[in-house]
């Protein structure tokens, strides 16, 4: 049995006056006991009372349906067809990736319904009350980047499809800063709409995801019906051959593609407690995620690659961007439906994946001054300040280099969280100490150096051999190049092993640093 020696952070018995454990395993602050307070607590970071944990299996499934059914997911799958895979290879790659990423998703998500805490508070157990800001800020910056880019994509969808409806007066409007002023207006409208939804709180997010999920799914089936009718049936959609075969050419592309598909949701595998903290039970979050993530992503990938294969049969080349594909119809009703579907899909994933979580992360930086809504506004403002229109114009330098590399580090964080919570603490936490200086999660001045060392070492192995072009020429550590295609898995495994080893090596003295 793996366990910790009896130290100030070992899973010792929790004082009954501080928290109570219900028969179903959920934990909350004991009735009548004071809520955690001080500089490391605020209303949005405090544990959700058991009475407030109301999300059901359907809510979690709908959340994943809403997040998975978006333009980025569509292009993720259709892009595999564009680079040479056939529909079977693309669907297989995505299905396997999502089954793999589901495992850390469920492991880290467990702390949510059990303790009602968000990701940055959960990270305090392993990184320290102050040290948790390290993974929280890394996660938040990645989210800011993606929020800005997704907002620009949403604005482009409004601009592009509205131009098809309105005509040249919209598409050819006077240009400001290299873009039509109508494009800037579209971007601003989409930005404001997202801020308005998140400003109303998490309950509004839950209701929005509930109806957005089936709406977008219907839209994907409509796209499939339209493309199959133009192709003369579904047969041509299945007949497009693989340019790779099943030999060495396929497997050389498969492994980096698999890591890329895993990396797509690696951010959520960290901060999923931000959502599961509202779960009614462990069963609700487990079944909700198991039913929602791999099945939804596989189905959406299936629809995406069939439609893309159909576009290859109809137009002679694969059109992997659903907005450009929808724009090929002259049917006004079809264009309007496509516009609304793309907007709802982008809203759904951007709010849930890229706005909710950094709102909590920024709140964790200064809990007394930054609440959830303020944190969301900070995210939205930073997303504009990073100039997403410039970053999106250079996808190699930003999306595939900076965001890809930083995203690779998140597997390293996941390894530390899983090792600490499951292997060492056996899922037992002291709620009050998560918010208190000098408690068992204070370590040395609020930082656990073991987690920091494991993070740096795992991150170096994960991305040290990656291609940083065009940021720098070549690879920082050429000897690590063989690990580059497996960055997420390498980071997760290395940090997990190193963190456990450092914890046991430091023994009883590890808090006297």
GROMACS .gro file of C-alpha atoms in nm:
model
  513
    1UNK     CA    1   0.000   0.000   0.000
    2UNK     CA    2   0.129   0.343  -0.095
    3UNK     CA    3   0.099   0.607   0.173
    4UNK     CA    4   0.269   0.892   0.347
    5UNK     CA    5   0.440   0.898   0.683
    6UNK     CA    6   0.243   1.076   0.951
    7UNK     CA    7   0.352   1.434   0.890
    8UNK     CA    8   0.172   1.763   0.880
    9UNK     CA    9   0.047   1.692   0.529
   10UNK     CA   10  -0.017   1.324   0.568
   11UNK     CA   11  -0.377   1.204   0.541
   12UNK     CA   12  -0.436   1.226   0.913
   13UNK     CA   13  -0.781   1.213   1.069
   14UNK     CA   14  -0.974   1.530   0.997
   15UNK     CA   15  -1.113   1.701   1.309
   16UNK     CA   16  -1.488   1.635   1.314
   17UNK     CA   17  -1.553   1.996   1.406
   18UNK     CA   18  -1.391   2.120   1.082
   19UNK     CA   19  -1.567   1.905   0.820
   20UNK     CA   20  -1.816   1.623   0.792
   21UNK     CA   21  -1.828   1.327   0.554
   22UNK     CA   22  -2.172   1.221   0.432
   23UNK     CA   23  -2.263   0.854   0.376
   24UNK     CA   24  -2.211   0.895   0.000
   25UNK     CA   25  -1.852   1.014   0.056
   26UNK     CA   26  -1.905   1.383  -0.010
   27UNK     CA   27  -1.739   1.623   0.232
   28UNK     CA   28  -1.836   1.972   0.344
   29UNK     CA   29  -1.758   2.217   0.623
   30UNK     CA   30  -1.937   2.102   0.938
   31UNK     CA   31  -2.267   2.279   1.015
   32UNK     CA   32  -2.199   2.563   1.255
   33UNK     CA   33  -1.824   2.564   1.188
   34UNK     CA   34  -1.683   2.890   1.052
   35UNK     CA   35  -1.617   2.906   0.680
   36UNK     CA   36  -1.251   2.943   0.576
   37UNK     CA   37  -1.152   3.307   0.562
   38UNK     CA   38  -0.844   3.522   0.525
   39UNK     CA   39  -0.629   3.624   0.228
   40UNK     CA   40  -0.660   3.286   0.052
   41UNK     CA   41  -1.038   3.258   0.047
   42UNK     CA   42  -1.333   3.425  -0.119
   43UNK     CA   43  -1.691   3.329  -0.195
   44UNK     CA   44  -1.609   3.184  -0.537
   45UNK     CA   45  -1.317   2.970  -0.415
   46UNK     CA   46  -1.488   2.831  -0.103
   47UNK     CA   47  -1.624   2.474  -0.114
   48UNK     CA   48  -1.968   2.444  -0.270
   49UNK     CA   49  -2.208   2.322   0.003
   50UNK     CA   50  -2.355   1.979  -0.058
   51UNK     CA   51  -2.694   2.141  -0.114
   52UNK     CA   52  -2.545   2.343  -0.399
   53UNK     CA   53  -2.396   2.042  -0.578
   54UNK     CA   54  -2.687   1.982  -0.814
   55UNK     CA   55  -2.541   1.893  -1.155
   56UNK     CA   56  -2.666   1.558  -1.284
   57UNK     CA   57  -2.531   1.305  -1.534
   58UNK     CA   58  -2.722   1.488  -1.807
   59UNK     CA   59  -2.567   1.823  -1.713
   60UNK     CA   60  -2.214   1.684  -1.744
   61UNK     CA   61  -2.296   1.499  -2.066
   62UNK     CA   62  -2.451   1.816  -2.209
   63UNK     CA   63  -2.144   2.013  -2.103
   64UNK     CA   64  -1.921   1.782  -2.305
   65UNK     CA   65  -2.156   1.771  -2.600
   66UNK     CA   66  -2.157   2.150  -2.601
   67UNK     CA   67  -1.778   2.172  -2.572
   68UNK     CA   68  -1.696   1.898  -2.820
   69UNK     CA   69  -1.934   2.016  -3.092
   70UNK     CA   70  -1.745   2.324  -3.208
   71UNK     CA   71  -1.552   2.455  -3.504
   72UNK     CA   72  -1.214   2.365  -3.354
   73UNK     CA   73  -1.320   2.004  -3.291
   74UNK     CA   74  -1.460   1.984  -3.642
   75UNK     CA   75  -1.137   2.106  -3.801
   76UNK     CA   76  -0.938   1.882  -3.567
   77UNK     CA   77  -1.101   1.575  -3.719
   78UNK     CA   78  -1.137   1.701  -4.075
   79UNK     CA   79  -0.773   1.812  -4.069
   80UNK     CA   80  -0.666   1.448  -4.034
   81UNK     CA   81  -0.850   1.371  -4.356
   82UNK     CA   82  -0.688   1.672  -4.521
   83UNK     CA   83  -0.337   1.539  -4.438
   84UNK     CA   84  -0.406   1.198  -4.586
   85UNK     CA   85  -0.600   0.975  -4.345
   86UNK     CA   86  -0.925   0.812  -4.450
   87UNK     CA   87  -1.237   0.830  -4.234
   88UNK     CA   88  -1.161   0.506  -4.047
   89UNK     CA   89  -0.807   0.615  -3.952
   90UNK     CA   90  -0.920   0.961  -3.841
   91UNK     CA   91  -1.207   0.833  -3.627
   92UNK     CA   92  -0.985   0.564  -3.473
   93UNK     CA   93  -0.718   0.820  -3.380
   94UNK     CA   94  -0.966   1.057  -3.216
   95UNK     CA   95  -1.162   0.785  -3.037
   96UNK     CA   96  -0.847   0.638  -2.883
   97UNK     CA   97  -0.716   0.982  -2.781
   98UNK     CA   98  -1.035   1.068  -2.598
   99UNK     CA   99  -1.049   0.735  -2.418
  100UNK     CA  100  -0.695   0.803  -2.296
  101UNK     CA  101  -0.756   1.161  -2.184
  102UNK     CA  102  -1.077   1.052  -2.008
  103UNK     CA  103  -0.866   0.873  -1.745
  104UNK     CA  104  -0.692   1.181  -1.596
  105UNK     CA  105  -1.017   1.371  -1.650
  106UNK     CA  106  -1.203   1.137  -1.416
  107UNK     CA  107  -0.916   1.115  -1.166
  108UNK     CA  108  -0.880   1.490  -1.120
  109UNK     CA  109  -1.255   1.543  -1.149
  110UNK     CA  110  -1.311   1.321  -0.842
  111UNK     CA  111  -1.213   1.601  -0.600
  112UNK     CA  112  -1.490   1.824  -0.734
  113UNK     CA  113  -1.805   1.648  -0.613
  114UNK     CA  114  -1.627   1.508  -0.307
  115UNK     CA  115  -1.504   1.842  -0.169
  116UNK     CA  116  -1.678   2.107  -0.382
  117UNK     CA  117  -1.349   2.284  -0.463
  118UNK     CA  118  -1.225   2.436  -0.792
  119UNK     CA  119  -0.899   2.349  -0.966
  120UNK     CA  120  -0.673   2.622  -0.815
  121UNK     CA  121  -0.778   2.521  -0.463
  122UNK     CA  122  -0.734   2.153  -0.545
  123UNK     CA  123  -0.381   2.229  -0.669
  124UNK     CA  124  -0.293   2.378  -0.330
  125UNK     CA  125  -0.272   2.028  -0.181
  126UNK     CA  126   0.025   1.940  -0.402
  127UNK     CA  127   0.185   2.273  -0.497
  128UNK     CA  128   0.113   2.462  -0.174
  129UNK     CA  129  -0.134   2.736  -0.090
  130UNK     CA  130   0.077   2.991  -0.275
  131UNK     CA  131   0.250   2.753  -0.514
  132UNK     CA  132  -0.083   2.660  -0.672
  133UNK     CA  133  -0.062   2.990  -0.857
  134UNK     CA  134   0.210   2.837  -1.077
  135UNK     CA  135  -0.010   2.578  -1.253
  136UNK     CA  136  -0.312   2.810  -1.226
  137UNK     CA  137  -0.140   3.094  -1.412
  138UNK     CA  138   0.003   2.859  -1.677
  139UNK     CA  139  -0.346   2.721  -1.731
  140UNK     CA  140  -0.500   3.069  -1.733
  141UNK     CA  141  -0.258   3.206  -1.992
  142UNK     CA  142  -0.327   2.915  -2.224
  143UNK     CA  143  -0.699   2.982  -2.181
  144UNK     CA  144  -0.656   3.354  -2.254
  145UNK     CA  145  -0.479   3.267  -2.577
  146UNK     CA  146  -0.747   3.024  -2.684
  147UNK     CA  147  -1.030   3.255  -2.574
  148UNK     CA  148  -0.892   3.535  -2.791
  149UNK     CA  149  -0.843   3.310  -3.092
  150UNK     CA  150  -1.184   3.145  -3.058
  151UNK     CA  151  -1.347   3.486  -3.019
  152UNK     CA  152  -1.175   3.602  -3.337
  153UNK     CA  153  -1.296   3.286  -3.514
  154UNK     CA  154  -1.649   3.352  -3.390
  155UNK     CA  155  -1.626   3.710  -3.513
  156UNK     CA  156  -1.500   3.585  -3.849
  157UNK     CA  157  -1.799   3.354  -3.873
  158UNK     CA  158  -2.035   3.648  -3.819
  159UNK     CA  159  -1.844   3.864  -4.067
  160UNK     CA  160  -1.800   3.597  -4.333
  161UNK     CA  161  -2.150   3.452  -4.335
  162UNK     CA  162  -2.322   3.788  -4.281
  163UNK     CA  163  -2.131   3.913  -4.583
  164UNK     CA  164  -2.290   3.636  -4.790
  165UNK     CA  165  -2.632   3.757  -4.679
  166UNK     CA  166  -2.584   4.136  -4.688
  167UNK     CA  167  -2.341   4.164  -4.977
  168UNK     CA  168  -2.050   4.388  -5.068
  169UNK     CA  169  -2.151   4.678  -4.843
  170UNK     CA  170  -2.064   4.454  -4.549
  171UNK     CA  171  -1.775   4.250  -4.686
  172UNK     CA  172  -1.600   4.543  -4.856
  173UNK     CA  173  -1.644   4.802  -4.582
  174UNK     CA  174  -1.367   5.052  -4.510
  175UNK     CA  175  -1.059   4.889  -4.359
  176UNK     CA  176  -0.907   4.976  -4.022
  177UNK     CA  177  -0.584   4.814  -3.911
  178UNK     CA  178  -0.587   4.572  -4.202
  179UNK     CA  179  -0.945   4.450  -4.149
  180UNK     CA  180  -1.287   4.580  -4.249
  181UNK     CA  181  -1.456   4.779  -3.974
  182UNK     CA  182  -1.743   4.530  -3.996
  183UNK     CA  183  -1.496   4.257  -3.897
  184UNK     CA  184  -1.400   4.455  -3.587
  185UNK     CA  185  -1.770   4.504  -3.512
  186UNK     CA  186  -1.833   4.130  -3.547
  187UNK     CA  187  -1.543   4.055  -3.312
  188UNK     CA  188  -1.669   4.306  -3.054
  189UNK     CA  189  -2.025   4.172  -3.066
  190UNK     CA  190  -1.911   3.815  -3.016
  191UNK     CA  191  -1.676   3.921  -2.732
  192UNK     CA  192  -1.954   4.111  -2.552
  193UNK     CA  193  -2.202   3.826  -2.588
  194UNK     CA  194  -1.968   3.584  -2.410
  195UNK     CA  195  -1.894   3.828  -2.128
  196UNK     CA  196  -2.267   3.885  -2.079
  197UNK     CA  197  -2.335   3.512  -2.042
  198UNK     CA  198  -2.050   3.447  -1.797
  199UNK     CA  199  -2.137   3.757  -1.594
  200UNK     CA  200  -2.464   3.592  -1.498
  201UNK     CA  201  -2.278   3.310  -1.323
  202UNK     CA  202  -2.230   2.934  -1.346
  203UNK     CA  203  -2.602   2.851  -1.337
  204UNK     CA  204  -2.647   3.043  -1.662
  205UNK     CA  205  -2.354   2.851  -1.811
  206UNK     CA  206  -2.523   2.522  -1.713
  207UNK     CA  207  -2.854   2.624  -1.873
  208UNK     CA  208  -2.681   2.749  -2.187
  209UNK     CA  209  -2.486   2.424  -2.230
  210UNK     CA  210  -2.805   2.220  -2.182
  211UNK     CA  211  -2.977   2.362  -2.488
  212UNK     CA  212  -2.668   2.435  -2.696
  213UNK     CA  213  -2.561   2.071  -2.697
  214UNK     CA  214  -2.853   1.919  -2.893
  215UNK     CA  215  -2.879   2.226  -3.117
  216UNK     CA  216  -2.523   2.191  -3.245
  217UNK     CA  217  -2.555   1.815  -3.285
  218UNK     CA  218  -2.858   1.861  -3.508
  219UNK     CA  219  -2.659   2.116  -3.708
  220UNK     CA  220  -2.383   1.862  -3.772
  221UNK     CA  221  -2.637   1.606  -3.901
  222UNK     CA  222  -2.788   1.872  -4.127
  223UNK     CA  223  -2.440   1.936  -4.270
  224UNK     CA  224  -2.400   1.561  -4.331
  225UNK     CA  225  -2.739   1.539  -4.503
  226UNK     CA  226  -2.656   1.837  -4.725
  227UNK     CA  227  -2.317   1.702  -4.829
  228UNK     CA  228  -2.444   1.349  -4.894
  229UNK     CA  229  -2.722   1.488  -5.113
  230UNK     CA  230  -2.469   1.684  -5.320
  231UNK     CA  231  -2.240   1.381  -5.344
  232UNK     CA  232  -2.525   1.159  -5.465
  233UNK     CA  233  -2.561   0.954  -5.149
  234UNK     CA  234  -2.349   0.846  -4.856
  235UNK     CA  235  -2.143   0.601  -5.061
  236UNK     CA  236  -1.892   0.859  -5.195
  237UNK     CA  237  -1.839   0.983  -4.837
  238UNK     CA  238  -1.705   0.640  -4.739
  239UNK     CA  239  -1.518   0.572  -5.059
  240UNK     CA  240  -1.245   0.834  -5.035
  241UNK     CA  241  -0.921   0.636  -4.995
  242UNK     CA  242  -0.639   0.692  -4.749
  243UNK     CA  243  -0.327   0.842  -4.902
  244UNK     CA  244  -0.122   0.678  -4.627
  245UNK     CA  245  -0.234   0.318  -4.613
  246UNK     CA  246  -0.181   0.129  -4.288
  247UNK     CA  247   0.195   0.104  -4.317
  248UNK     CA  248   0.482   0.315  -4.190
  249UNK     CA  249   0.351   0.640  -4.340
  250UNK     CA  250   0.034   0.613  -4.131
  251UNK     CA  251   0.206   0.523  -3.804
  252UNK     CA  252   0.457   0.807  -3.840
  253UNK     CA  253   0.163   1.046  -3.856
  254UNK     CA  254  -0.047   0.857  -3.603
  255UNK     CA  255   0.164   0.912  -3.289
  256UNK     CA  256   0.203   1.290  -3.308
  257UNK     CA  257  -0.162   1.313  -3.415
  258UNK     CA  258  -0.267   1.105  -3.114
  259UNK     CA  259  -0.072   1.331  -2.877
  260UNK     CA  260  -0.225   1.633  -3.047
  261UNK     CA  261  -0.576   1.495  -3.001
  262UNK     CA  262  -0.501   1.424  -2.632
  263UNK     CA  263  -0.351   1.769  -2.592
  264UNK     CA  264  -0.671   1.922  -2.726
  265UNK     CA  265  -0.849   1.844  -2.398
  266UNK     CA  266  -0.542   1.834  -2.171
  267UNK     CA  267  -0.639   2.172  -2.027
  268UNK     CA  268  -0.977   2.038  -1.915
  269UNK     CA  269  -0.813   1.733  -1.761
  270UNK     CA  270  -0.665   1.978  -1.509
  271UNK     CA  271  -0.944   2.218  -1.433
  272UNK     CA  272  -1.240   1.981  -1.464
  273UNK     CA  273  -1.298   2.025  -1.086
  274UNK     CA  274  -1.418   2.376  -1.175
  275UNK     CA  275  -1.727   2.199  -1.309
  276UNK     CA  276  -1.745   1.873  -1.114
  277UNK     CA  277  -1.754   2.072  -0.787
  278UNK     CA  278  -2.122   2.126  -0.870
  279UNK     CA  279  -2.182   1.751  -0.918
  280UNK     CA  280  -2.462   1.581  -0.727
  281UNK     CA  281  -2.250   1.266  -0.684
  282UNK     CA  282  -1.940   1.088  -0.809
  283UNK     CA  283  -2.167   0.877  -1.026
  284UNK     CA  284  -2.304   1.190  -1.194
  285UNK     CA  285  -1.962   1.323  -1.291
  286UNK     CA  286  -1.818   0.982  -1.381
  287UNK     CA  287  -2.103   0.869  -1.602
  288UNK     CA  288  -2.162   1.218  -1.735
  289UNK     CA  289  -1.803   1.251  -1.853
  290UNK     CA  290  -1.771   0.891  -1.971
  291UNK     CA  291  -2.089   0.923  -2.177
  292UNK     CA  292  -2.020   1.278  -2.288
  293UNK     CA  293  -1.652   1.300  -2.385
  294UNK     CA  294  -1.536   0.992  -2.584
  295UNK     CA  295  -1.874   0.916  -2.742
  296UNK     CA  296  -1.942   1.277  -2.834
  297UNK     CA  297  -1.597   1.345  -2.977
  298UNK     CA  298  -1.603   1.018  -3.173
  299UNK     CA  299  -1.949   1.088  -3.316
  300UNK     CA  300  -1.856   1.444  -3.405
  301UNK     CA  301  -1.531   1.326  -3.559
  302UNK     CA  302  -1.729   1.070  -3.760
  303UNK     CA  303  -1.964   1.339  -3.891
  304UNK     CA  304  -1.675   1.575  -3.959
  305UNK     CA  305  -1.463   1.332  -4.158
  306UNK     CA  306  -1.762   1.210  -4.359
  307UNK     CA  307  -1.859   1.564  -4.452
  308UNK     CA  308  -1.497   1.648  -4.536
  309UNK     CA  309  -1.468   1.330  -4.745
  310UNK     CA  310  -1.788   1.435  -4.918
  311UNK     CA  311  -1.647   1.778  -4.995
  312UNK     CA  312  -1.349   1.604  -5.156
  313UNK     CA  313  -1.584   1.402  -5.374
  314UNK     CA  314  -1.796   1.706  -5.467
  315UNK     CA  315  -1.536   1.982  -5.501
  316UNK     CA  316  -1.223   1.784  -5.581
  317UNK     CA  317  -1.041   1.878  -5.262
  318UNK     CA  318  -1.122   1.844  -4.891
  319UNK     CA  319  -1.274   2.156  -4.734
  320UNK     CA  320  -1.202   2.115  -4.364
  321UNK     CA  321  -1.335   2.455  -4.244
  322UNK     CA  322  -1.712   2.422  -4.182
  323UNK     CA  323  -1.767   2.797  -4.225
  324UNK     CA  324  -1.611   2.797  -4.572
  325UNK     CA  325  -1.802   2.483  -4.659
  326UNK     CA  326  -2.135   2.629  -4.545
  327UNK     CA  327  -2.065   2.944  -4.745
  328UNK     CA  328  -2.075   2.738  -5.064
  329UNK     CA  329  -2.452   2.720  -5.044
  330UNK     CA  330  -2.663   3.002  -5.188
  331UNK     CA  331  -2.964   2.909  -4.978
  332UNK     CA  332  -3.036   3.199  -4.743
  333UNK     CA  333  -3.209   2.984  -4.482
  334UNK     CA  334  -2.917   2.741  -4.490
  335UNK     CA  335  -2.666   3.021  -4.443
  336UNK     CA  336  -2.859   3.164  -4.148
  337UNK     CA  337  -2.882   2.822  -3.987
  338UNK     CA  338  -2.510   2.766  -4.042
  339UNK     CA  339  -2.430   3.107  -3.891
  340UNK     CA  340  -2.633   3.043  -3.577
  341UNK     CA  341  -2.494   2.690  -3.541
  342UNK     CA  342  -2.133   2.804  -3.567
  343UNK     CA  343  -2.193   3.087  -3.320
  344UNK     CA  344  -2.366   2.862  -3.065
  345UNK     CA  345  -2.092   2.599  -3.102
  346UNK     CA  346  -1.811   2.852  -3.055
  347UNK     CA  347  -1.989   3.019  -2.764
  348UNK     CA  348  -2.041   2.684  -2.596
  349UNK     CA  349  -1.678   2.572  -2.597
  350UNK     CA  350  -1.523   2.914  -2.544
  351UNK     CA  351  -1.724   2.997  -2.234
  352UNK     CA  352  -1.691   2.655  -2.075
  353UNK     CA  353  -1.331   2.572  -2.166
  354UNK     CA  354  -1.163   2.913  -2.193
  355UNK     CA  355  -1.350   3.157  -1.968
  356UNK     CA  356  -1.483   2.974  -1.662
  357UNK     CA  357  -1.153   2.818  -1.559
  358UNK     CA  358  -0.918   3.120  -1.590
  359UNK     CA  359  -1.180   3.319  -1.399
  360UNK     CA  360  -1.117   3.090  -1.102
  361UNK     CA  361  -0.742   3.089  -1.169
  362UNK     CA  362  -0.713   3.467  -1.159
  363UNK     CA  363  -0.935   3.477  -0.851
  364UNK     CA  364  -0.683   3.246  -0.683
  365UNK     CA  365  -0.407   3.505  -0.737
  366UNK     CA  366  -0.574   3.760  -0.509
  367UNK     CA  367  -0.889   3.607  -0.356
  368UNK     CA  368  -0.972   3.915  -0.148
  369UNK     CA  369  -0.971   4.143  -0.453
  370UNK     CA  370  -1.067   3.924  -0.749
  371UNK     CA  371  -1.393   3.732  -0.764
  372UNK     CA  372  -1.522   3.496  -1.035
  373UNK     CA  373  -1.681   3.768  -1.249
  374UNK     CA  374  -1.379   3.996  -1.218
  375UNK     CA  375  -1.152   3.705  -1.311
  376UNK     CA  376  -1.366   3.636  -1.619
  377UNK     CA  377  -1.343   4.002  -1.721
  378UNK     CA  378  -0.964   3.996  -1.676
  379UNK     CA  379  -0.951   3.691  -1.904
  380UNK     CA  380  -1.164   3.861  -2.169
  381UNK     CA  381  -0.954   4.179  -2.160
  382UNK     CA  382  -0.622   3.991  -2.176
  383UNK     CA  383  -0.758   3.791  -2.469
  384UNK     CA  384  -0.793   4.118  -2.663
  385UNK     CA  385  -0.458   4.257  -2.547
  386UNK     CA  386  -0.270   3.958  -2.692
  387UNK     CA  387  -0.391   4.069  -3.037
  388UNK     CA  388  -0.550   3.739  -3.145
  389UNK     CA  389  -0.596   3.864  -3.503
  390UNK     CA  390  -0.216   3.885  -3.537
  391UNK     CA  391  -0.154   3.558  -3.357
  392UNK     CA  392  -0.413   3.374  -3.563
  393UNK     CA  393  -0.248   3.501  -3.881
  394UNK     CA  394   0.066   3.307  -3.781
  395UNK     CA  395  -0.067   2.970  -3.665
  396UNK     CA  396   0.275   2.806  -3.684
  397UNK     CA  397   0.427   3.052  -3.441
  398UNK     CA  398   0.140   3.082  -3.197
  399UNK     CA  399  -0.111   2.797  -3.203
  400UNK     CA  400   0.127   2.518  -3.291
  401UNK     CA  401   0.435   2.649  -3.112
  402UNK     CA  402   0.353   2.864  -2.810
  403UNK     CA  403   0.012   2.722  -2.719
  404UNK     CA  404   0.121   2.371  -2.812
  405UNK     CA  405   0.430   2.386  -2.594
  406UNK     CA  406   0.260   2.543  -2.295
  407UNK     CA  407  -0.027   2.298  -2.337
  408UNK     CA  408   0.227   2.016  -2.324
  409UNK     CA  409   0.332   2.134  -1.978
  410UNK     CA  410  -0.022   2.074  -1.854
  411UNK     CA  411   0.026   1.698  -1.877
  412UNK     CA  412   0.310   1.748  -1.629
  413UNK     CA  413   0.076   1.924  -1.388
  414UNK     CA  414  -0.184   1.649  -1.427
  415UNK     CA  415   0.075   1.387  -1.328
  416UNK     CA  416   0.152   1.573  -1.005
  417UNK     CA  417  -0.215   1.624  -0.916
  418UNK     CA  418  -0.302   1.257  -0.974
  419UNK     CA  419   0.003   1.132  -0.780
  420UNK     CA  420  -0.064   1.358  -0.483
  421UNK     CA  421  -0.439   1.305  -0.458
  422UNK     CA  422  -0.468   0.936  -0.543
  423UNK     CA  423  -0.135   0.767  -0.467
  424UNK     CA  424  -0.027   0.966  -0.163
  425UNK     CA  425  -0.334   1.111   0.005
  426UNK     CA  426  -0.582   0.843  -0.092
  427UNK     CA  427  -0.832   1.121  -0.183
  428UNK     CA  428  -0.831   1.262   0.175
  429UNK     CA  429  -0.801   1.638   0.212
  430UNK     CA  430  -0.844   1.888   0.494
  431UNK     CA  431  -1.076   2.156   0.357
  432UNK     CA  432  -0.991   2.426   0.611
  433UNK     CA  433  -0.615   2.389   0.562
  434UNK     CA  434  -0.651   2.446   0.188
  435UNK     CA  435  -0.731   2.808   0.271
  436UNK     CA  436  -0.496   2.864   0.565
  437UNK     CA  437  -0.139   2.984   0.605
  438UNK     CA  438   0.067   2.761   0.832
  439UNK     CA  439  -0.147   2.452   0.777
  440UNK     CA  440  -0.053   2.118   0.629
  441UNK     CA  441  -0.052   2.258   0.275
  442UNK     CA  442   0.167   2.555   0.357
  443UNK     CA  443   0.496   2.365   0.305
  444UNK     CA  444   0.779   2.625   0.283
  445UNK     CA  445   0.635   2.977   0.267
  446UNK     CA  446   0.333   2.839   0.081
  447UNK     CA  447   0.534   2.645  -0.181
  448UNK     CA  448   0.600   2.273  -0.214
  449UNK     CA  449   0.941   2.253  -0.383
  450UNK     CA  450   0.885   1.886  -0.470
  451UNK     CA  451   0.596   1.974  -0.698
  452UNK     CA  452   0.793   2.259  -0.855
  453UNK     CA  453   1.095   2.031  -0.925
  454UNK     CA  454   0.870   1.759  -1.068
  455UNK     CA  455   0.695   2.020  -1.284
  456UNK     CA  456   1.020   2.162  -1.421
  457UNK     CA  457   1.181   1.822  -1.480
  458UNK     CA  458   0.870   1.671  -1.639
  459UNK     CA  459   0.818   1.981  -1.850
  460UNK     CA  460   1.177   1.970  -1.974
  461UNK     CA  461   1.140   1.609  -2.082
  462UNK     CA  462   0.802   1.681  -2.242
  463UNK     CA  463   0.895   1.981  -2.454
  464UNK     CA  464   1.277   2.006  -2.443
  465UNK     CA  465   1.311   1.817  -2.770
  466UNK     CA  466   1.022   1.991  -2.947
  467UNK     CA  467   1.057   2.216  -3.249
  468UNK     CA  468   1.021   2.575  -3.126
  469UNK     CA  469   1.027   2.722  -3.477
  470UNK     CA  470   0.975   3.007  -3.555
  471UNK     CA  471   1.048   3.126  -3.200
  472UNK     CA  472   1.401   2.982  -3.219
  473UNK     CA  473   1.584   2.770  -3.471
  474UNK     CA  474   1.623   2.405  -3.388
  475UNK     CA  475   1.538   2.230  -3.063
  476UNK     CA  476   1.650   2.344  -2.713
  477UNK     CA  477   1.771   1.995  -2.619
  478UNK     CA  478   1.831   1.794  -2.939
  479UNK     CA  479   1.894   1.474  -2.741
  480UNK     CA  480   1.527   1.479  -2.630
  481UNK     CA  481   1.393   1.492  -2.986
  482UNK     CA  482   1.272   1.127  -2.975
  483UNK     CA  483   1.035   1.224  -2.692
  484UNK     CA  484   0.887   1.525  -2.873
  485UNK     CA  485   0.600   1.335  -3.037
  486UNK     CA  486   0.492   1.193  -2.700
  487UNK     CA  487   0.517   1.514  -2.494
  488UNK     CA  488   0.191   1.492  -2.302
  489UNK     CA  489   0.243   1.130  -2.198
  490UNK     CA  490   0.612   1.187  -2.115
  491UNK     CA  491   0.533   1.490  -1.900
  492UNK     CA  492   0.252   1.315  -1.713
  493UNK     CA  493   0.449   0.997  -1.642
  494UNK     CA  494   0.778   1.164  -1.552
  495UNK     CA  495   0.627   1.419  -1.315
  496UNK     CA  496   0.415   1.154  -1.144
  497UNK     CA  497   0.711   0.924  -1.075
  498UNK     CA  498   0.944   1.205  -0.969
  499UNK     CA  499   0.690   1.368  -0.738
  500UNK     CA  500   0.623   1.041  -0.555
  501UNK     CA  501   0.997   0.969  -0.530
  502UNK     CA  502   1.078   1.312  -0.390
  503UNK     CA  503   0.793   1.289  -0.142
  504UNK     CA  504   0.914   0.960   0.005
  505UNK     CA  505   1.280   1.064  -0.006
  506UNK     CA  506   1.208   1.372   0.209
  507UNK     CA  507   1.024   1.166   0.472
  508UNK     CA  508   0.925   1.322   0.803
  509UNK     CA  509   1.149   1.622   0.756
  510UNK     CA  510   0.997   1.744   0.434
  511UNK     CA  511   0.813   2.033   0.604
  512UNK     CA  512   1.114   2.164   0.788
  513UNK     CA  513   1.259   2.337   0.483
   0.00000   0.00000   0.00000
